[in-house]
Structure formats: C-alpha cells, structure tokens
JSON list of C-alpha atoms in Angstrom, two decimals:
[
{"chain": "A", "resi": 1, "resn": "UNK", "atom": "CA", "xyz": [48.85, -83.66, 15.13]},
{"chain": "A", "resi": 2, "resn": "UNK", "atom": "CA", "xyz": [45.74, -85.46, 13.91]},
{"chain": "A", "resi": 3, "resn": "UNK", "atom": "CA", "xyz": [45.24, -89.23, 14.31]},
{"chain": "A", "resi": 4, "resn": "UNK", "atom": "CA", "xyz": [45.14, -89.72, 10.53]},
{"chain": "A", "resi": 5, "resn": "UNK", "atom": "CA", "xyz": [48.74, -88.38, 10.36]},
{"chain": "A", "resi": 6, "resn": "UNK", "atom": "CA", "xyz": [49.91, -91.22, 12.64]},
{"chain": "A", "resi": 7, "resn": "UNK", "atom": "CA", "xyz": [48.46, -94.01, 10.52]},
{"chain": "A", "resi": 8, "resn": "UNK", "atom": "CA", "xyz": [51.04, -95.59, 8.17]},
{"chain": "A", "resi": 9, "resn": "UNK", "atom": "CA", "xyz": [50.10, -95.50, 4.45]},
{"chain": "A", "resi": 10, "resn": "UNK", "atom": "CA", "xyz": [47.14, -93.28, 5.15]},
{"chain": "A", "resi": 11, "resn": "UNK", "atom": "CA", "xyz": [45.45, -92.52, 1.81]},
{"chain": "A", "resi": 12, "resn": "UNK", "atom": "CA", "xyz": [44.27, -89.21, 3.24]},
{"chain": "A", "resi": 13, "resn": "UNK", "atom": "CA", "xyz": [47.87, -87.98, 3.51]},
{"chain": "A", "resi": 14, "resn": "UNK", "atom": "CA", "xyz": [48.07, -87.73, -0.28]},
{"chain": "A", "resi": 15, "resn": "UNK", "atom": "CA", "xyz": [47.05, -84.58, -2.07]},
{"chain": "A", "resi": 16, "resn": "UNK", "atom": "CA", "xyz": [43.50, -85.68, -2.65]},
{"chain": "A", "resi": 17, "resn": "UNK", "atom": "CA", "xyz": [41.22, -82.86, -3.80]},
{"chain": "A", "resi": 18, "resn": "UNK", "atom": "CA", "xyz": [38.81, -81.66, -1.15]},
{"chain": "A", "resi": 19, "resn": "UNK", "atom": "CA", "xyz": [35.91, -81.71, -3.58]},
{"chain": "A", "resi": 20, "resn": "UNK", "atom": "CA", "xyz": [35.14, -84.60, -5.85]},
{"chain": "A", "resi": 21, "resn": "UNK", "atom": "CA", "xyz": [34.47, -82.20, -8.73]},
{"chain": "A", "resi": 22, "resn": "UNK", "atom": "CA", "xyz": [38.13, -81.19, -8.80]},
{"chain": "A", "resi": 23, "resn": "UNK", "atom": "CA", "xyz": [39.25, -84.54, -10.18]},
{"chain": "A", "resi": 24, "resn": "UNK", "atom": "CA", "xyz": [36.11, -85.32, -12.20]},
{"chain": "A", "resi": 25, "resn": "UNK", "atom": "CA", "xyz": [35.56, -81.83, -13.57]},
{"chain": "A", "resi": 26, "resn": "UNK", "atom": "CA", "xyz": [35.05, -82.74, -17.25]},
{"chain": "A", "resi": 27, "resn": "UNK", "atom": "CA", "xyz": [32.41, -85.32, -16.37]},
{"chain": "A", "resi": 28, "resn": "UNK", "atom": "CA", "xyz": [30.78, -83.29, -13.62]},
{"chain": "A", "resi": 29, "resn": "UNK", "atom": "CA", "xyz": [30.48, -80.21, -15.81]},
{"chain": "A", "resi": 30, "resn": "UNK", "atom": "CA", "xyz": [29.07, -82.35, -18.64]},
{"chain": "A", "resi": 31, "resn": "UNK", "atom": "CA", "xyz": [26.52, -83.86, -16.24]},
{"chain": "A", "resi": 32, "resn": "UNK", "atom": "CA", "xyz": [25.53, -80.39, -15.01]},
{"chain": "A", "resi": 33, "resn": "UNK", "atom": "CA", "xyz": [25.04, -79.19, -18.59]},
{"chain": "A", "resi": 34, "resn": "UNK", "atom": "CA", "xyz": [22.89, -82.22, -19.44]},
{"chain": "A", "resi": 35, "resn": "UNK", "atom": "CA", "xyz": [20.82, -81.71, -16.28]},
{"chain": "A", "resi": 36, "resn": "UNK", "atom": "CA", "xyz": [20.34, -78.05, -17.16]},
{"chain": "A", "resi": 37, "resn": "UNK", "atom": "CA", "xyz": [19.26, -78.97, -20.69]},
{"chain": "A", "resi": 38, "resn": "UNK", "atom": "CA", "xyz": [16.62, -81.35, -19.35]},
{"chain": "A", "resi": 39, "resn": "UNK", "atom": "CA", "xyz": [15.48, -78.82, -16.74]},
{"chain": "A", "resi": 40, "resn": "UNK", "atom": "CA", "xyz": [15.09, -76.16, -19.44]},
{"chain": "A", "resi": 41, "resn": "UNK", "atom": "CA", "xyz": [13.26, -78.58, -21.73]},
{"chain": "A", "resi": 42, "resn": "UNK", "atom": "CA", "xyz": [10.82, -79.72, -19.06]},
{"chain": "A", "resi": 43, "resn": "UNK", "atom": "CA", "xyz": [10.32, -76.33, -17.37]},
{"chain": "A", "resi": 44, "resn": "UNK", "atom": "CA", "xyz": [6.63, -75.68, -17.07]},
{"chain": "A", "resi": 45, "resn": "UNK", "atom": "CA", "xyz": [5.79, -79.36, -17.67]},
{"chain": "A", "resi": 46, "resn": "UNK", "atom": "CA", "xyz": [6.79, -81.08, -14.44]},
{"chain": "A", "resi": 47, "resn": "UNK", "atom": "CA", "xyz": [5.29, -80.20, -11.06]},
{"chain": "A", "resi": 48, "resn": "UNK", "atom": "CA", "xyz": [7.61, -78.23, -8.79]},
{"chain": "A", "resi": 49, "resn": "UNK", "atom": "CA", "xyz": [7.81, -81.09, -6.30]},
{"chain": "A", "resi": 50, "resn": "UNK", "atom": "CA", "xyz": [9.88, -83.10, -8.83]},
{"chain": "A", "resi": 51, "resn": "UNK", "atom": "CA", "xyz": [13.25, -81.65, -7.93]},
{"chain": "A", "resi": 52, "resn": "UNK", "atom": "CA", "xyz": [13.14, -78.23, -9.54]},
{"chain": "A", "resi": 53, "resn": "UNK", "atom": "CA", "xyz": [14.29, -75.08, -7.79]},
{"chain": "A", "resi": 54, "resn": "UNK", "atom": "CA", "xyz": [11.93, -73.60, -5.25]},
{"chain": "A", "resi": 55, "resn": "UNK", "atom": "CA", "xyz": [11.79, -70.28, -7.08]},
{"chain": "A", "resi": 56, "resn": "UNK", "atom": "CA", "xyz": [11.02, -71.21, -10.65]},
{"chain": "A", "resi": 57, "resn": "UNK", "atom": "CA", "xyz": [11.51, -69.06, -13.70]},
{"chain": "A", "resi": 58, "resn": "UNK", "atom": "CA", "xyz": [9.83, -69.10, -17.06]},
{"chain": "A", "resi": 59, "resn": "UNK", "atom": "CA", "xyz": [10.48, -67.26, -20.29]},
{"chain": "A", "resi": 60, "resn": "UNK", "atom": "CA", "xyz": [7.48, -65.80, -22.12]},
{"chain": "A", "resi": 61, "resn": "UNK", "atom": "CA", "xyz": [7.31, -65.90, -25.91]},
{"chain": "A", "resi": 62, "resn": "UNK", "atom": "CA", "xyz": [8.09, -62.46, -27.34]},
{"chain": "A", "resi": 63, "resn": "UNK", "atom": "CA", "xyz": [7.66, -61.10, -30.86]},
{"chain": "A", "resi": 64, "resn": "UNK", "atom": "CA", "xyz": [9.38, -57.85, -31.95]},
{"chain": "A", "resi": 65, "resn": "UNK", "atom": "CA", "xyz": [8.28, -56.12, -35.18]},
{"chain": "A", "resi": 66, "resn": "UNK", "atom": "CA", "xyz": [9.88, -53.00, -36.55]},
{"chain": "A", "resi": 67, "resn": "UNK", "atom": "CA", "xyz": [7.61, -50.82, -38.64]},
{"chain": "A", "resi": 68, "resn": "UNK", "atom": "CA", "xyz": [8.32, -47.49, -40.33]},
{"chain": "A", "resi": 69, "resn": "UNK", "atom": "CA", "xyz": [7.22, -45.31, -37.42]},
{"chain": "A", "resi": 70, "resn": "UNK", "atom": "CA", "xyz": [7.14, -47.68, -34.44]},
{"chain": "A", "resi": 71, "resn": "UNK", "atom": "CA", "xyz": [8.35, -50.90, -32.87]},
{"chain": "A", "resi": 72, "resn": "UNK", "atom": "CA", "xyz": [5.67, -53.31, -31.67]},
{"chain": "A", "resi": 73, "resn": "UNK", "atom": "CA", "xyz": [6.54, -55.89, -29.00]},
{"chain": "A", "resi": 74, "resn": "UNK", "atom": "CA", "xyz": [4.05, -58.65, -28.22]},
{"chain": "A", "resi": 75, "resn": "UNK", "atom": "CA", "xyz": [4.52, -61.02, -25.27]},
{"chain": "A", "resi": 76, "resn": "UNK", "atom": "CA", "xyz": [2.40, -64.03, -24.30]},
{"chain": "A", "resi": 77, "resn": "UNK", "atom": "CA", "xyz": [1.79, -64.01, -20.54]},
{"chain": "A", "resi": 78, "resn": "UNK", "atom": "CA", "xyz": [-1.05, -66.46, -19.86]},
{"chain": "A", "resi": 79, "resn": "UNK", "atom": "CA", "xyz": [-2.42, -66.59, -16.33]},
{"chain": "A", "resi": 80, "resn": "UNK", "atom": "CA", "xyz": [-1.03, -63.19, -15.40]},
{"chain": "A", "resi": 81, "resn": "UNK", "atom": "CA", "xyz": [-2.66, -59.86, -14.54]},
{"chain": "A", "resi": 82, "resn": "UNK", "atom": "CA", "xyz": [-1.54, -56.40, -15.66]},
{"chain": "A", "resi": 83, "resn": "UNK", "atom": "CA", "xyz": [-0.55, -55.66, -12.04]},
{"chain": "A", "resi": 84, "resn": "UNK", "atom": "CA", "xyz": [2.00, -58.52, -12.14]},
{"chain": "A", "resi": 85, "resn": "UNK", "atom": "CA", "xyz": [3.97, -56.97, -15.03]},
{"chain": "A", "resi": 86, "resn": "UNK", "atom": "CA", "xyz": [6.68, -54.30, -14.89]},
{"chain": "A", "resi": 87, "resn": "UNK", "atom": "CA", "xyz": [7.86, -52.59, -18.10]},
{"chain": "A", "resi": 88, "resn": "UNK", "atom": "CA", "xyz": [10.74, -50.13, -18.44]},
{"chain": "A", "resi": 89, "resn": "UNK", "atom": "CA", "xyz": [12.79, -48.61, -21.26]},
{"chain": "A", "resi": 90, "resn": "UNK", "atom": "CA", "xyz": [16.36, -47.46, -20.73]},
{"chain": "A", "resi": 91, "resn": "UNK", "atom": "CA", "xyz": [18.30, -46.21, -23.76]},
{"chain": "A", "resi": 92, "resn": "UNK", "atom": "CA", "xyz": [17.69, -48.91, -26.39]},
{"chain": "A", "resi": 93, "resn": "UNK", "atom": "CA", "xyz": [16.76, -51.73, -23.97]},
{"chain": "A", "resi": 94, "resn": "UNK", "atom": "CA", "xyz": [13.17, -52.71, -23.20]},
{"chain": "A", "resi": 95, "resn": "UNK", "atom": "CA", "xyz": [12.90, -54.64, -19.93]},
{"chain": "A", "resi": 96, "resn": "UNK", "atom": "CA", "xyz": [9.95, -56.88, -19.10]},
{"chain": "A", "resi": 97, "resn": "UNK", "atom": "CA", "xyz": [9.61, -58.33, -15.60]},
{"chain": "A", "resi": 98, "resn": "UNK", "atom": "CA", "xyz": [6.82, -60.21, -13.96]},
{"chain": "A", "resi": 99, "resn": "UNK", "atom": "CA", "xyz": [5.66, -62.74, -11.48]},
{"chain": "A", "resi": 100, "resn": "UNK", "atom": "CA", "xyz": [3.09, -65.42, -12.14]},
{"chain": "A", "resi": 101, "resn": "UNK", "atom": "CA", "xyz": [1.07, -66.86, -9.28]},
{"chain": "A", "resi": 102, "resn": "UNK", "atom": "CA", "xyz": [-1.58, -69.51, -9.72]},
{"chain": "A", "resi": 103, "resn": "UNK", "atom": "CA", "xyz": [-3.41, -71.56, -7.13]},
{"chain": "A", "resi": 104, "resn": "UNK", "atom": "CA", "xyz": [-5.83, -74.39, -7.85]},
{"chain": "A", "resi": 105, "resn": "UNK", "atom": "CA", "xyz": [-7.93, -76.13, -5.26]},
{"chain": "A", "resi": 106, "resn": "UNK", "atom": "CA", "xyz": [-10.64, -78.73, -5.70]},
{"chain": "A", "resi": 107, "resn": "UNK", "atom": "CA", "xyz": [-12.69, -80.50, -3.03]},
{"chain": "A", "resi": 108, "resn": "UNK", "atom": "CA", "xyz": [-15.21, -83.18, -3.79]},
{"chain": "A", "resi": 109, "resn": "UNK", "atom": "CA", "xyz": [-16.19, -85.84, -1.26]},
{"chain": "A", "resi": 110, "resn": "UNK", "atom": "CA", "xyz": [-13.02, -87.71, -0.24]},
{"chain": "A", "resi": 111, "resn": "UNK", "atom": "CA", "xyz": [-11.07, -86.06, -3.05]},
{"chain": "A", "resi": 112, "resn": "UNK", "atom": "CA", "xyz": [-8.88, -83.03, -2.31]},
{"chain": "A", "resi": 113, "resn": "UNK", "atom": "CA", "xyz": [-6.53, -81.39, -4.79]},
{"chain": "A", "resi": 114, "resn": "UNK", "atom": "CA", "xyz": [-4.40, -78.32, -4.12]},
{"chain": "A", "resi": 115, "resn": "UNK", "atom": "CA", "xyz": [-1.65, -76.97, -6.36]},
{"chain": "A", "resi": 116, "resn": "UNK", "atom": "CA", "xyz": [0.30, -73.75, -6.16]},
{"chain": "A", "resi": 117, "resn": "UNK", "atom": "CA", "xyz": [2.50, -72.73, -9.05]},
{"chain": "A", "resi": 118, "resn": "UNK", "atom": "CA", "xyz": [4.50, -69.56, -9.45]},
{"chain": "A", "resi": 119, "resn": "UNK", "atom": "CA", "xyz": [7.41, -68.22, -11.37]},
{"chain": "A", "resi": 120, "resn": "UNK", "atom": "CA", "xyz": [9.24, -65.05, -12.27]},
{"chain": "A", "resi": 121, "resn": "UNK", "atom": "CA", "xyz": [10.68, -63.77, -15.50]},
{"chain": "A", "resi": 122, "resn": "UNK", "atom": "CA", "xyz": [13.04, -61.02, -16.57]},
{"chain": "A", "resi": 123, "resn": "UNK", "atom": "CA", "xyz": [13.61, -60.30, -20.22]},
{"chain": "A", "resi": 124, "resn": "UNK", "atom": "CA", "xyz": [15.79, -57.58, -21.78]},
{"chain": "A", "resi": 125, "resn": "UNK", "atom": "CA", "xyz": [15.10, -56.80, -25.44]},
{"chain": "A", "resi": 126, "resn": "UNK", "atom": "CA", "xyz": [17.52, -54.80, -27.58]},
{"chain": "A", "resi": 127, "resn": "UNK", "atom": "CA", "xyz": [15.48, -52.30, -29.59]},
{"chain": "A", "resi": 128, "resn": "UNK", "atom": "CA", "xyz": [16.54, -51.80, -33.23]},
{"chain": "A", "resi": 129, "resn": "UNK", "atom": "CA", "xyz": [16.02, -47.99, -33.14]},
{"chain": "A", "resi": 130, "resn": "UNK", "atom": "CA", "xyz": [15.74, -45.06, -30.72]},
{"chain": "A", "resi": 131, "resn": "UNK", "atom": "CA", "xyz": [12.24, -44.66, -29.32]},
{"chain": "A", "resi": 132, "resn": "UNK", "atom": "CA", "xyz": [10.31, -41.76, -27.84]},
{"chain": "A", "resi": 133, "resn": "UNK", "atom": "CA", "xyz": [9.91, -43.04, -24.27]},
{"chain": "A", "resi": 134, "resn": "UNK", "atom": "CA", "xyz": [7.26, -40.38, -23.46]},
{"chain": "A", "resi": 135, "resn": "UNK", "atom": "CA", "xyz": [4.86, -41.90, -26.00]},
{"chain": "A", "resi": 136, "resn": "UNK", "atom": "CA", "xyz": [5.26, -45.63, -25.23]},
{"chain": "A", "resi": 137, "resn": "UNK", "atom": "CA", "xyz": [1.90, -47.37, -24.89]},
{"chain": "A", "resi": 138, "resn": "UNK", "atom": "CA", "xyz": [1.25, -50.80, -23.34]},
{"chain": "A", "resi": 139, "resn": "UNK", "atom": "CA", "xyz": [-1.96, -52.83, -23.44]},
{"chain": "A", "resi": 140, "resn": "UNK", "atom": "CA", "xyz": [-2.67, -56.15, -21.72]},
{"chain": "A", "resi": 141, "resn": "UNK", "atom": "CA", "xyz": [-5.63, -58.19, -22.92]},
{"chain": "A", "resi": 142, "resn": "UNK", "atom": "CA", "xyz": [-6.44, -61.89, -22.46]},
{"chain": "A", "resi": 143, "resn": "UNK", "atom": "CA", "xyz": [-2.89, -62.85, -21.50]},
{"chain": "A", "resi": 144, "resn": "UNK", "atom": "CA", "xyz": [-1.22, -60.95, -24.34]},
{"chain": "A", "resi": 145, "resn": "UNK", "atom": "CA", "xyz": [0.90, -57.85, -23.70]},
{"chain": "A", "resi": 146, "resn": "UNK", "atom": "CA", "xyz": [1.28, -55.46, -26.63]},
{"chain": "A", "resi": 147, "resn": "UNK", "atom": "CA", "xyz": [3.75, -52.58, -26.34]},
{"chain": "A", "resi": 148, "resn": "UNK", "atom": "CA", "xyz": [3.93, -49.84, -28.97]},
{"chain": "A", "resi": 149, "resn": "UNK", "atom": "CA", "xyz": [7.18, -47.89, -28.97]},
{"chain": "A", "resi": 150, "resn": "UNK", "atom": "CA", "xyz": [7.07, -44.91, -31.38]},
{"chain": "A", "resi": 151, "resn": "UNK", "atom": "CA", "xyz": [10.41, -44.19, -33.03]},
{"chain": "A", "resi": 152, "resn": "UNK", "atom": "CA", "xyz": [12.05, -40.81, -32.69]},
{"chain": "A", "resi": 153, "resn": "UNK", "atom": "CA", "xyz": [11.68, -38.77, -35.91]},
{"chain": "A", "resi": 154, "resn": "UNK", "atom": "CA", "xyz": [15.38, -39.10, -36.76]},
{"chain": "A", "resi": 155, "resn": "UNK", "atom": "CA", "xyz": [15.15, -42.92, -36.39]},
{"chain": "A", "resi": 156, "resn": "UNK", "atom": "CA", "xyz": [12.14, -43.30, -38.70]},
{"chain": "A", "resi": 157, "resn": "UNK", "atom": "CA", "xyz": [12.83, -44.73, -42.10]},
{"chain": "A", "resi": 158, "resn": "UNK", "atom": "CA", "xyz": [12.43, -42.23, -44.88]},
{"chain": "A", "resi": 159, "resn": "UNK", "atom": "CA", "xyz": [11.67, -43.81, -48.21]},
{"chain": "A", "resi": 160, "resn": "UNK", "atom": "CA", "xyz": [13.12, -42.26, -51.31]},
{"chain": "A", "resi": 161, "resn": "UNK", "atom": "CA", "xyz": [11.58, -42.96, -54.68]},
{"chain": "A", "resi": 162, "resn": "UNK", "atom": "CA", "xyz": [14.17, -44.12, -57.20]},
{"chain": "A", "resi": 163, "resn": "UNK", "atom": "CA", "xyz": [13.33, -43.64, -60.84]},
{"chain": "A", "resi": 164, "resn": "UNK", "atom": "CA", "xyz": [14.18, -46.55, -63.12]},
{"chain": "A", "resi": 165, "resn": "UNK", "atom": "CA", "xyz": [15.64, -45.59, -66.50]},
{"chain": "A", "resi": 166, "resn": "UNK", "atom": "CA", "xyz": [15.17, -47.85, -69.46]},
{"chain": "A", "resi": 167, "resn": "UNK", "atom": "CA", "xyz": [17.92, -48.17, -72.07]}
]
C-alpha cells in the first residue's frame, strides 16, 4: 500500500487522468494545430535554434504541365546539387526526394559567424497519364530541376478534326 492511499481525502485517489491532455484534449489539440500552422508558415524563415525540430523539412515549389506527348515537371531546388536529388517513377507516381545542406562561415577581426542549415524533402506527384519510364529525362540547372516524362503512345491525346456544318 502506498502512502498516498493512507492520506484521508487524498485528491490523487480520484480517477484523475494520468496525462493532462486527457482532460484538456479539445484545447490541447487546438493549440497543437495552431503551433503547427505557425511552424509551417515560418518554416525556412526562422533559424533552427528557435525551437524547430532538429531535422527540418521543406517543400519545394513544383509545377506539373501536361502536353500532348509528354508531362513536364519543374521543381525549384535552390542551394542544392544534382547529387542531392533522388527521382523515381513507380506506376503513375513520380517521387522526388532530396537533402539540402548549406554552411556559411565568416571571420573578420573580432567578428565570427557560422550557420549550418539543412533539410530534407519527399514529394509524391500523381501523374495524369501513363509514361514511358525508359525515356524519362531529368535536367538540373541553376537550382531548377526539369523532368520530361514522355507519355506512352496509348496515353497520348489524339486530336480529331470536327467539321462544322452551317445551316
């Protein structure tokens, strides 16, 4: 028997939830959502020492254009090298993965500045048509990744000329 069981009118004898979140759940979950919103909004703006997760993530801007014979995906990946990017196609999903590492260091007299920033990303993109995976081409130039995914012949749009009759 524990000492707290011997104390008369012990508030701990009641069925008090073990975790505070159990009895404040609507407010705690709301607070978590608000914190997440602010974290997402300020990601990439605040230095990592200001309470963000140790392993940061970022989401690159991606543009997907469907043309008659191909799909062109363009992703902005500033500060990255081609070696930091992994591209794969499985069925109708294009997967982009990468890791960004950047280190800045400045020394001048009594002034010393050193900053290390890094982050990872993983992005799955649903392709609007079947592509010929053997002919996919990717090019990385000045922080912009351009992927050309040729469509399979049966997925290419075939235009049919419709004759307009006047009455």
